[in-house]
Tab-separated table of C-alpha atoms in Angstrom:
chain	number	residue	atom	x	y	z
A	1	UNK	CA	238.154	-178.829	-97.081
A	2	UNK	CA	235.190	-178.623	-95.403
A	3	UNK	CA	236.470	-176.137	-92.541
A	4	UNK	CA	237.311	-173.740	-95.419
A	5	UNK	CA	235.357	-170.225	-95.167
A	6	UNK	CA	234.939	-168.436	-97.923
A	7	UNK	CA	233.840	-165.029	-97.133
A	8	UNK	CA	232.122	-162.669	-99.594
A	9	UNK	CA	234.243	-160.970	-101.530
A	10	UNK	CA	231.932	-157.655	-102.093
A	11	UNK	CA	232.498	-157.152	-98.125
A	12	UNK	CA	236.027	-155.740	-97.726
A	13	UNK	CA	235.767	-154.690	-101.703
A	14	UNK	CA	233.530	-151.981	-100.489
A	15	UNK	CA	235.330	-148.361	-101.356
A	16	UNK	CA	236.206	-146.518	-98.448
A	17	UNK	CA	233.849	-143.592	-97.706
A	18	UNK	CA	234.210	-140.370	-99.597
A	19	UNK	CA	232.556	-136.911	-100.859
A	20	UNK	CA	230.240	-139.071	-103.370
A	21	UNK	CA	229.049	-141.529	-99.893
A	22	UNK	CA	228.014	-138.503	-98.066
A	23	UNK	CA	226.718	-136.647	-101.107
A	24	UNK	CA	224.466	-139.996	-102.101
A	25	UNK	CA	222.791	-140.071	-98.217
A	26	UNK	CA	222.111	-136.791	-97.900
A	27	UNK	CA	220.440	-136.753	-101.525
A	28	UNK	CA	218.051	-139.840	-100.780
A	29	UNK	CA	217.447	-138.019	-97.277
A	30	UNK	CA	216.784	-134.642	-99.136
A	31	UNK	CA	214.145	-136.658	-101.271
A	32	UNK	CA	212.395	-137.568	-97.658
A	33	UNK	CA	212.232	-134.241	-96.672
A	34	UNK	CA	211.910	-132.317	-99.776
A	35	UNK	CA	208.736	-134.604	-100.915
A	36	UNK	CA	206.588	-132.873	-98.436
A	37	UNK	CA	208.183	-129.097	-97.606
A	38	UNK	CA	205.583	-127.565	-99.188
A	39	UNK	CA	202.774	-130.244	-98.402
A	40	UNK	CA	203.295	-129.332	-94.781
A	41	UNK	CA	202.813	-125.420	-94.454
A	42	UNK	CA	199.751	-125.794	-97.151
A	43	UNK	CA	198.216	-128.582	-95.021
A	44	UNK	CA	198.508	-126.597	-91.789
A	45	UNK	CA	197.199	-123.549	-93.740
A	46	UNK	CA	193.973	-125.915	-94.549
A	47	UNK	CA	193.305	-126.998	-90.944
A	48	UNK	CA	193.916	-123.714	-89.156
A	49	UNK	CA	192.758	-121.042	-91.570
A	50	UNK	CA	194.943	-118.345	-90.347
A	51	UNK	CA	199.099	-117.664	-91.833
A	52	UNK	CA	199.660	-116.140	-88.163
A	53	UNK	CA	198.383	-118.942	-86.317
A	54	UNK	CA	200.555	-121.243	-88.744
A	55	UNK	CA	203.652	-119.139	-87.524
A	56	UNK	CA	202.754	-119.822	-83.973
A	57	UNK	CA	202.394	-123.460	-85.229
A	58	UNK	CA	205.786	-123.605	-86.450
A	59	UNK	CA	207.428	-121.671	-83.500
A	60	UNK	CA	205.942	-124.053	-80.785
A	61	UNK	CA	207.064	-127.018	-82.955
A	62	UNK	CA	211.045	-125.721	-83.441
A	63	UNK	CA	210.430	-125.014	-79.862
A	64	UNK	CA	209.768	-128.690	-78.578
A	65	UNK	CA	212.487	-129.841	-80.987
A	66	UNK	CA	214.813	-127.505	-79.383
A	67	UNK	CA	216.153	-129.693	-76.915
A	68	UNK	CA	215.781	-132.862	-78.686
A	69	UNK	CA	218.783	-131.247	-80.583
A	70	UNK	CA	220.575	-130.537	-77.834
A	71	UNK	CA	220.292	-133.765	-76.046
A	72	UNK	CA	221.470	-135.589	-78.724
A	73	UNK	CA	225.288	-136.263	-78.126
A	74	UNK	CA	223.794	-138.276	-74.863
A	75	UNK	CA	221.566	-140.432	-76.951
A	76	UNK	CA	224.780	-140.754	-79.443
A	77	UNK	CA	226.918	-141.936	-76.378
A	78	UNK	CA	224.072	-144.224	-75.330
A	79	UNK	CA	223.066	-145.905	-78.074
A	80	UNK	CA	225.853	-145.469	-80.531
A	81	UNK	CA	226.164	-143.180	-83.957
A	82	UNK	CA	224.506	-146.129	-86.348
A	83	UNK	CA	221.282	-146.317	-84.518
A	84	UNK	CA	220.431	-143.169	-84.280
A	85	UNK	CA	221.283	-142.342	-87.696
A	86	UNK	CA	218.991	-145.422	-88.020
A	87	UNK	CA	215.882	-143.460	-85.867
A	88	UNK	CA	215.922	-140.050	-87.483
A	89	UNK	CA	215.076	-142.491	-90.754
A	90	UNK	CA	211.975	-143.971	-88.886
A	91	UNK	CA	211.003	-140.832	-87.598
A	92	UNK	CA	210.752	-139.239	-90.612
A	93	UNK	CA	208.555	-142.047	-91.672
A	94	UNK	CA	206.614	-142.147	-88.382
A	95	UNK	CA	205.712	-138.383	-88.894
A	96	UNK	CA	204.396	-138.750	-91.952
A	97	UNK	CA	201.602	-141.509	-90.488
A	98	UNK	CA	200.705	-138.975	-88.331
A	99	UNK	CA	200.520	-135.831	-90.818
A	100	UNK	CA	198.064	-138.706	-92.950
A	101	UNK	CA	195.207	-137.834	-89.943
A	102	UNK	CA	194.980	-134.274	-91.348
A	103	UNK	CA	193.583	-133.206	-87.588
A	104	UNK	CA	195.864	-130.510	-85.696
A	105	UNK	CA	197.484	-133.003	-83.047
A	106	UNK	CA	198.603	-135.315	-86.300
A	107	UNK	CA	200.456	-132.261	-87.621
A	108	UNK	CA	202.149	-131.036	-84.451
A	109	UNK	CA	203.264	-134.928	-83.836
A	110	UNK	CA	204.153	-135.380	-87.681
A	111	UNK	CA	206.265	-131.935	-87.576
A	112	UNK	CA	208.175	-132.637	-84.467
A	113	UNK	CA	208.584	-136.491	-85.543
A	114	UNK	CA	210.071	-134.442	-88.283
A	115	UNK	CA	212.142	-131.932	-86.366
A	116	UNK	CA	213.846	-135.110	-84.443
A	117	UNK	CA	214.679	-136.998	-87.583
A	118	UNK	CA	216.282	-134.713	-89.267
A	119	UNK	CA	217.991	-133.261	-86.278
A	120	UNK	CA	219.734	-136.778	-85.764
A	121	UNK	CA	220.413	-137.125	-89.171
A	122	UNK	CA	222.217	-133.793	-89.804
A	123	UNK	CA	224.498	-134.602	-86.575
A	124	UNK	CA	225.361	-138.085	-86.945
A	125	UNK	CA	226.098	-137.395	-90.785
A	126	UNK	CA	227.914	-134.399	-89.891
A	127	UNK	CA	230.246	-136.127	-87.406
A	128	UNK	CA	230.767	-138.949	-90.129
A	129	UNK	CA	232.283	-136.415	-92.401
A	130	UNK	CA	234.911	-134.715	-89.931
A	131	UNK	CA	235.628	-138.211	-89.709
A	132	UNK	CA	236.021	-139.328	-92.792
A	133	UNK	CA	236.919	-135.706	-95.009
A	134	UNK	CA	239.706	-133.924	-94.379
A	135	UNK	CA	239.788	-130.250	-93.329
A	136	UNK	CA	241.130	-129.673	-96.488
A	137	UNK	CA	238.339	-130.911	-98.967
A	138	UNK	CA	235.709	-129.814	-96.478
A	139	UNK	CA	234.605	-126.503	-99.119
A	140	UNK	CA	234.697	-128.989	-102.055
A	141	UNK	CA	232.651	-132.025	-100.353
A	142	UNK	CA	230.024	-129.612	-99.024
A	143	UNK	CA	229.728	-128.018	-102.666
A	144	UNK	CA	229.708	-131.652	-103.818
A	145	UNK	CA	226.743	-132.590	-101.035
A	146	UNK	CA	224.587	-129.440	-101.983
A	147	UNK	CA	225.217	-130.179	-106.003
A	148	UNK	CA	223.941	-133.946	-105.557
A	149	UNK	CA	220.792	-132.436	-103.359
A	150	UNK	CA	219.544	-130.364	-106.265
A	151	UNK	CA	217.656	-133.211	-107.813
A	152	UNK	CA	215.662	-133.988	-104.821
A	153	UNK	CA	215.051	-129.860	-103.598
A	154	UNK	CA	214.218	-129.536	-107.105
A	155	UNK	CA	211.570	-132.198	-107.924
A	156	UNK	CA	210.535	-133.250	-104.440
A	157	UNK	CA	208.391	-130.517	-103.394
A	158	UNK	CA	206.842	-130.375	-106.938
A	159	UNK	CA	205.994	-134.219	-106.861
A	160	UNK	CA	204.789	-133.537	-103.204
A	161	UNK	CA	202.271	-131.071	-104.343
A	162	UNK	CA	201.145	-133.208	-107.877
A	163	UNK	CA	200.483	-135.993	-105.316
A	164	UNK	CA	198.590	-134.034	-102.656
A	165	UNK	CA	196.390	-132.101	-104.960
A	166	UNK	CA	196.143	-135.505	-107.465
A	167	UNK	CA	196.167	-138.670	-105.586
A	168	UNK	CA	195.463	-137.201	-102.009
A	169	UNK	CA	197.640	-137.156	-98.843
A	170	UNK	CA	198.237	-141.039	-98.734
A	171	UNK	CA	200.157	-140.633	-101.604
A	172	UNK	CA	202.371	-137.736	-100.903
A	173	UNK	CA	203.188	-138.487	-97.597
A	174	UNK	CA	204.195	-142.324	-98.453
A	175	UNK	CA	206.604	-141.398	-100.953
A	176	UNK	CA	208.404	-140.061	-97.367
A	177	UNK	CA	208.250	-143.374	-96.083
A	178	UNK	CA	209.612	-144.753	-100.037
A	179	UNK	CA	212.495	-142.646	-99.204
A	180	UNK	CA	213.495	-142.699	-95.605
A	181	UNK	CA	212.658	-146.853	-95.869
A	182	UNK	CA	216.059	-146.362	-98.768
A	183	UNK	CA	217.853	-143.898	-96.743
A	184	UNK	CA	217.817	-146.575	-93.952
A	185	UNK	CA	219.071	-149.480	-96.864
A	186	UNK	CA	221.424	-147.048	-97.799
A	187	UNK	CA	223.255	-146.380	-94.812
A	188	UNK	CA	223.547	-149.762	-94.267
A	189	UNK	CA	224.858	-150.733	-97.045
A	190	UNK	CA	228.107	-148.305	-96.996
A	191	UNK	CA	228.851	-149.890	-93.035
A	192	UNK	CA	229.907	-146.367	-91.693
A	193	UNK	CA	229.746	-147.866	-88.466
A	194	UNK	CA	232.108	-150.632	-88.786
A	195	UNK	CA	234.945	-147.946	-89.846
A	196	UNK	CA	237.524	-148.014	-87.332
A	197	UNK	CA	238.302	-144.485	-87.519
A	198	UNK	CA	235.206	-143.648	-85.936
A	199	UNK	CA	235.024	-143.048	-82.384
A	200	UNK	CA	232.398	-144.126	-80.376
A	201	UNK	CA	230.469	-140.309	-79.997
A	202	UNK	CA	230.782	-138.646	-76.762
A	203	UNK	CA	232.841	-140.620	-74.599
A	204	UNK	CA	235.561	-138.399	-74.273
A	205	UNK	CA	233.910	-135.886	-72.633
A	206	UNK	CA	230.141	-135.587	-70.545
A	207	UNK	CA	227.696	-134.479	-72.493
A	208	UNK	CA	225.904	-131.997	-70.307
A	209	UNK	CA	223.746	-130.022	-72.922
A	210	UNK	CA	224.309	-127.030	-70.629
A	211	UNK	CA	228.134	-127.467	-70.196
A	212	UNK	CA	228.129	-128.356	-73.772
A	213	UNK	CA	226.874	-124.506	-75.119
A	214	UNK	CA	229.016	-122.789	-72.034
A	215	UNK	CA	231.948	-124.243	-74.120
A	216	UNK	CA	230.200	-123.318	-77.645
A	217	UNK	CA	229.753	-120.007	-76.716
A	218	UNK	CA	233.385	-119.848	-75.221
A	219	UNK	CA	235.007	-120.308	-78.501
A	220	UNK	CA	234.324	-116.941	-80.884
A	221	UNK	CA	235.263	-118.976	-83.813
A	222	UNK	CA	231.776	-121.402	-83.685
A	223	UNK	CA	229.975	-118.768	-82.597
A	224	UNK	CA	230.247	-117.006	-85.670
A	225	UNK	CA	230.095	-120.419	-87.599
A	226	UNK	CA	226.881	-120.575	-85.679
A	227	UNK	CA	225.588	-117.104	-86.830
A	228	UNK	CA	226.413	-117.745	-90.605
A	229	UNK	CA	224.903	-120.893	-91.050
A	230	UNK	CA	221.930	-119.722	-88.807
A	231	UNK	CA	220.880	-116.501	-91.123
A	232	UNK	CA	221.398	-118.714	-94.506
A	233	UNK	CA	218.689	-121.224	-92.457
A	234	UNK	CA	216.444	-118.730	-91.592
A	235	UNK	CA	216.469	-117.689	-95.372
A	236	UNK	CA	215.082	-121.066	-96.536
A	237	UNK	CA	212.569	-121.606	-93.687
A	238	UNK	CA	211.017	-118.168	-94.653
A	239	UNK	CA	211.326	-119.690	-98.735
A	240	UNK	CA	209.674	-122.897	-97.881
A	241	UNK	CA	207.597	-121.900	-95.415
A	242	UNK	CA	205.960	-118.216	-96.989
A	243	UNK	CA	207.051	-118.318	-100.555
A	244	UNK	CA	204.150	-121.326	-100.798
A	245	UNK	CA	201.973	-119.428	-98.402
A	246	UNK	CA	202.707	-115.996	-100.627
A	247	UNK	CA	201.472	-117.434	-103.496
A	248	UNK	CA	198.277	-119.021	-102.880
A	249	UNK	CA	197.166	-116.201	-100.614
A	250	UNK	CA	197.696	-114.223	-103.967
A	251	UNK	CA	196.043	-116.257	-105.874
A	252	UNK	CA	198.552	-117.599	-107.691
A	253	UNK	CA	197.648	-121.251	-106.528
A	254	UNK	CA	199.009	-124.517	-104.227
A	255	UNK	CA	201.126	-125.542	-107.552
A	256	UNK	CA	202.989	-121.888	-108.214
A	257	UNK	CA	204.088	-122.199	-104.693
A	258	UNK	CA	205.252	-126.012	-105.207
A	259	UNK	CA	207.214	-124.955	-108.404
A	260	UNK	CA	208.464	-121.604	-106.670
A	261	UNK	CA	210.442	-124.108	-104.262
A	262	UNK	CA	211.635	-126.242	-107.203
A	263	UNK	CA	212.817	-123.886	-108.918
A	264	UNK	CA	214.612	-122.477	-105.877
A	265	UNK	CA	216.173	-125.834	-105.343
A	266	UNK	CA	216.991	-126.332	-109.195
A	267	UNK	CA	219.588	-123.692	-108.325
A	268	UNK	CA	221.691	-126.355	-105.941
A	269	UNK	CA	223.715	-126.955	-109.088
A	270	UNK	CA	226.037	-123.827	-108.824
A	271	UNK	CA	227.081	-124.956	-105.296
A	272	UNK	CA	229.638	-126.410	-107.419
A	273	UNK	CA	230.273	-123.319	-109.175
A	274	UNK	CA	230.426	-121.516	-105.578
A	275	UNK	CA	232.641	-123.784	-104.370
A	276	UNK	CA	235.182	-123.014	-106.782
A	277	UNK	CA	234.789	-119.121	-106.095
A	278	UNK	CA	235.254	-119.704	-102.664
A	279	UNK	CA	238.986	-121.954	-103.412
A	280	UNK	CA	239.965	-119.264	-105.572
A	281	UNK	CA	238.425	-115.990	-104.063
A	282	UNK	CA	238.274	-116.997	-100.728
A	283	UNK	CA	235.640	-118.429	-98.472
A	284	UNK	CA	235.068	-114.797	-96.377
A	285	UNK	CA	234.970	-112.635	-99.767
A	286	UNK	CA	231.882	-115.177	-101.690
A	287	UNK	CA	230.160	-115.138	-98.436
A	288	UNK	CA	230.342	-111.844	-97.429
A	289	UNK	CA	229.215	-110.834	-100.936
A	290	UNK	CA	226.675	-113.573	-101.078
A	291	UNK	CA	224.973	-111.857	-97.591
A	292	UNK	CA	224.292	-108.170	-99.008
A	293	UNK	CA	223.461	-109.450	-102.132
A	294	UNK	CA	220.563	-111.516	-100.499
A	295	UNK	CA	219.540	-108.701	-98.681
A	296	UNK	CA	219.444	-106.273	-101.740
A	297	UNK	CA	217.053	-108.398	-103.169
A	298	UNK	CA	214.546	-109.126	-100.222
A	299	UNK	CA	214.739	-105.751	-99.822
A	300	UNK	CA	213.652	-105.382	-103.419
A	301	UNK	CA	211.028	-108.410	-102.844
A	302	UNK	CA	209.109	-106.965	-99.787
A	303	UNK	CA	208.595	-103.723	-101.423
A	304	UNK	CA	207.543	-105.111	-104.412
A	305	UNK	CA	205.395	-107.604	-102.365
A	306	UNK	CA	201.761	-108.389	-103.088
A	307	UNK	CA	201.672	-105.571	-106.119
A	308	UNK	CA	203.500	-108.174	-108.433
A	309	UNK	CA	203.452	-111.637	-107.072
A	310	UNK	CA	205.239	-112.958	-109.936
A	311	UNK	CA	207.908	-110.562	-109.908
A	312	UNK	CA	207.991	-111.260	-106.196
A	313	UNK	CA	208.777	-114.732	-107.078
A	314	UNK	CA	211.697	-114.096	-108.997
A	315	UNK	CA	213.635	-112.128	-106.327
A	316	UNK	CA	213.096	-114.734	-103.950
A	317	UNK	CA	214.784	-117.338	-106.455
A	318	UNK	CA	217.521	-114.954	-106.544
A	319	UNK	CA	217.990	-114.616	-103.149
A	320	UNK	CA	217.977	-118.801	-103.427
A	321	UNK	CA	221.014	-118.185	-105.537
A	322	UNK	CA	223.071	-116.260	-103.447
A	323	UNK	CA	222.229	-118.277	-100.239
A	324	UNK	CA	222.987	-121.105	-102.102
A	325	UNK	CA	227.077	-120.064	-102.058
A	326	UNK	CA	226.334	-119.735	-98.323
A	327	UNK	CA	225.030	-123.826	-98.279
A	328	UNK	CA	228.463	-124.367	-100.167
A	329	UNK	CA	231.078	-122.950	-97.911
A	330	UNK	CA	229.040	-121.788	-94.700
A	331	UNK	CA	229.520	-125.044	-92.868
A	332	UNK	CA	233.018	-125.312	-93.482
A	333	UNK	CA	233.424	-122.972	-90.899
A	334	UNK	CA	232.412	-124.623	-88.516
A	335	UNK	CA	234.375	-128.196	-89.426
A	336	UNK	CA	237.728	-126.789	-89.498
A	337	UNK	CA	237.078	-124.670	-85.875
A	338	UNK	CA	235.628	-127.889	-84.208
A	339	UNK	CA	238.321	-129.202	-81.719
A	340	UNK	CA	238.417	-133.492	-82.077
A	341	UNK	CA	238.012	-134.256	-79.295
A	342	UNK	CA	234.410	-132.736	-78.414
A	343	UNK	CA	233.060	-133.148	-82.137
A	344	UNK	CA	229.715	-135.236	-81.284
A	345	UNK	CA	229.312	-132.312	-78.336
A	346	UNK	CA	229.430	-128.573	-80.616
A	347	UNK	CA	228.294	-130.370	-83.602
A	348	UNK	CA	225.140	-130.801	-81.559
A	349	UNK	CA	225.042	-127.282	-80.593
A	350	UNK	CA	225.862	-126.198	-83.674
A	351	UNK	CA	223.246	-128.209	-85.478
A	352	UNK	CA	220.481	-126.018	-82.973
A	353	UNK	CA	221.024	-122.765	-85.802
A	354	UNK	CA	218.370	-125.000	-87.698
A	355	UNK	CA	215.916	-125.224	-85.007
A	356	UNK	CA	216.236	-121.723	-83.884
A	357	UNK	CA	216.032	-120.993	-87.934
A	358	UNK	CA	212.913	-122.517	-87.602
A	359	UNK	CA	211.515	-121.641	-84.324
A	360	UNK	CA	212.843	-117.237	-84.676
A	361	UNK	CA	211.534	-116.240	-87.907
A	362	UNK	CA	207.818	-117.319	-87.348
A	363	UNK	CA	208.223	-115.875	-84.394
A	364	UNK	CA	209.223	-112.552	-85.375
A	365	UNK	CA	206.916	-112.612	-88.275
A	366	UNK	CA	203.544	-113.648	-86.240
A	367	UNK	CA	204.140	-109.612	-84.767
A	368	UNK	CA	205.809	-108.219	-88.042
A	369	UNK	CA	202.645	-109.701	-90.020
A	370	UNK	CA	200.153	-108.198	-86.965
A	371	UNK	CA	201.337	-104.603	-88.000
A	372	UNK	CA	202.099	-104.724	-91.949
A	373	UNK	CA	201.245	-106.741	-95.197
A	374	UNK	CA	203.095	-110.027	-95.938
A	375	UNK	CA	206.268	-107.906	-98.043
A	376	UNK	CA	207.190	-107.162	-94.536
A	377	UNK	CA	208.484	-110.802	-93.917
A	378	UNK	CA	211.079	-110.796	-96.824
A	379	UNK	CA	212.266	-106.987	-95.785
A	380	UNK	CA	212.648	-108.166	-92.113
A	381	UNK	CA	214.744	-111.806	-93.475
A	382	UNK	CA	216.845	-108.507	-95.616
A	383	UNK	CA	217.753	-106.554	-92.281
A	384	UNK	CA	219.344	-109.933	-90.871
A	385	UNK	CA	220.905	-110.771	-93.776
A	386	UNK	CA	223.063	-107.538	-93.903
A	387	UNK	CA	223.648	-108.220	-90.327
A	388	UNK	CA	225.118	-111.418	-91.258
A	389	UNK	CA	227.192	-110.267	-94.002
A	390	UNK	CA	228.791	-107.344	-91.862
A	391	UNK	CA	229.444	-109.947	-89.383
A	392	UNK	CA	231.386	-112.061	-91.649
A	393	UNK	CA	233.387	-109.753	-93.124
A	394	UNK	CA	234.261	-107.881	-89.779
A	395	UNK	CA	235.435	-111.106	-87.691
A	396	UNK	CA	235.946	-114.087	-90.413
A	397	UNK	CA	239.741	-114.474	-90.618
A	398	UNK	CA	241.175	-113.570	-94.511
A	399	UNK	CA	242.867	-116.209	-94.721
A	400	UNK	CA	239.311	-118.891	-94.614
């Protein structure tokens, strides 16, 4: 019997892909991410010396990263789904070699090494759920995702900061390279490529970044997917990025701002909890509430501002709350408007909220902050977010 194969029997064992495969890579990718979000605006605080300068930083970087976003469906039709999913992991490991030179060109290359890795990620993942999930169990897998996240939002920018401030920036910024080095084993390992259900991205269609937003902006229905997931974004870029910033400028210290973030992030649990409101309440009612309730309290935040930094604190982790149900069920909106057949296209244009989340509000806050104290950041995030919640309740059908 010596022409007898035996193949492994583990290889077609392997469970087809679910809620708990999506929810397990985007939690080991969270912990590459997380492990350094507040490592990165208190570095950049250290070399330039200046919170308006490090807006400017962060615009010009979600500037650059821009169209890296949007030329993505080419490089997916080029190269294939798997490997770039494959490069946004060595990116985010490349950037962090760069952010280790602590010199201003290392932390404009490690930021927008950043800014491409987790742009591919996010659209290659996000086009292997449409795949995979149906429309149906979108609200409860994205509830699911955000739930399994907690862990790493929660302790990752905590252990980022004990590592910087203890062991130095070797240490924090190789635990990214820990992480994305078991992302990359990870994917691997579940073979999402080799699932026959997957289309090859982008070869239905050309993917012309222009002609690819002239048919985004065509269709009201991602447009206002667009605008909801954009002004939840915008929320945690200003947490991540001036919640740290907030407290050590009030002399609260580089660790308050590291916990403030964790225990922002230790709220990811309820998505859960949020998902369920939105099966039983309705997707347009939790969000819509979930809006002016985050804008009530920035409101309340920026006035209270640098008076009560502590106090401060606490309305920003309830504005984490609330924006949290927007994580949950925001996205869904866009997954069941997406037409099949140009998936790998909008989900590209789509993903560009995040860079605009990133690139608009440091924008708008380098003149905001020119004029008025740093409370005026959180009261300008609280005039979107009531934009964003009229919005949503004006034009999302009832029936979401």
């Amino acid at each position: 019997m010596s022409t007898h194969v035996r193949h492994p029997i583990w290889l077609p064992a392997l469970r087809p892909a679910d809620a708990r495969t999506f929810a397990s890579l985007y939690a080991v990718e969270s912990f590459a991410r997380a492990t350094i979000s507040s490592v990165i605006p208190i570095q950049a605080y250290e070399i330039l010396h200046n919170e308006r300068i490090v807006s400017i930083l962060y615009t010009i970087v979600s500037l650059m990263g821009l169209s890296v976003t949007l030329f993505m469906p080419m490089l997916i039709r080029r190269f294939a789904r798997r490997w770039v999913y494959t490069a946004g992991c060595v990116l985010l490991a490349i950037g962090s070699a760069f952010f280790v030179t602590h010199t201003l060109p290392g932390q404009i290359a490690g930021m927008l090494c950043r800014v491409m890795g987790a742009s591919a990620l996010s659209i290659t993942l996000n086009l292997y759920i449409m795949d995979h999930i149906r429309k149906t169990d979108f609200m409860q897998a994205e509830s699911l995702r955000m739930a399994w996240s907690m862990f790493a939002w929660t302790g990752g920018p905590t252990l980022g900061i004990f590592l910087y401030t203890h062991f130095g920036i070797y240490a924090a910024h190789g635990a990214v390279v820990v992480f994305a080095f078991a992302l990359l084993c990870l994917f691997w390992f579940y073979r999402l490529s080799d699932n026959r259900s997957i289309r090859p991205g982008g070869k239905t269609r050309p993917a012309n970044p222009l002609a690819n937003i002239g048919r985004f902006v065509k269709q009201p229905r991602l447009r206002l997917a667009w605008l909801i997931a954009f002004g939840r974004s915008c929320f945690w870029t200003t947490f991540f990025v001036y919640g740290p910033l907030f407290m050590v400028i009030t002399g609260q210290g580089e660790l308050a701002g590291g916990l403030l973030v964790s225990a922002g992030n230790a709220l990811l649990f309820v998505a859960i909890f949020w998902g369920r409101a939105g099966k039983r309440f309705g997707g347009r009612r939790v969000m819509t509430f979930a809006y002016f309730a985050m804008s009530a309290v920035l409101f309340a935040a920026g006035g209270v501002g640098e008076a009560a930094p502590l106090l401060t604190g606490a309305l920003l982790l309830c504005g984490a709350l609330f924006t949290i149900a927007l994580d949950a069920l925001g996205s869904t909106a866009f997954m069941r408007s997406v037409r099949s057949y140009e998936k790998a296209q909008m989900a590209a244009v789509y993903r560009t909220y995040l860079d605009f989340s990133e690139l608009t509000p440091p924008l708008v806050y380098s003149v905001v902050l020119t004029f008025f104290g740093l409370g005026s950041v959180f009261v300008t995030l609280g005039i979107l977010a009531a934009f964003c919640g009229f919005v949503t309740w004006r034009y999302l059908p009832k029936a979401f």
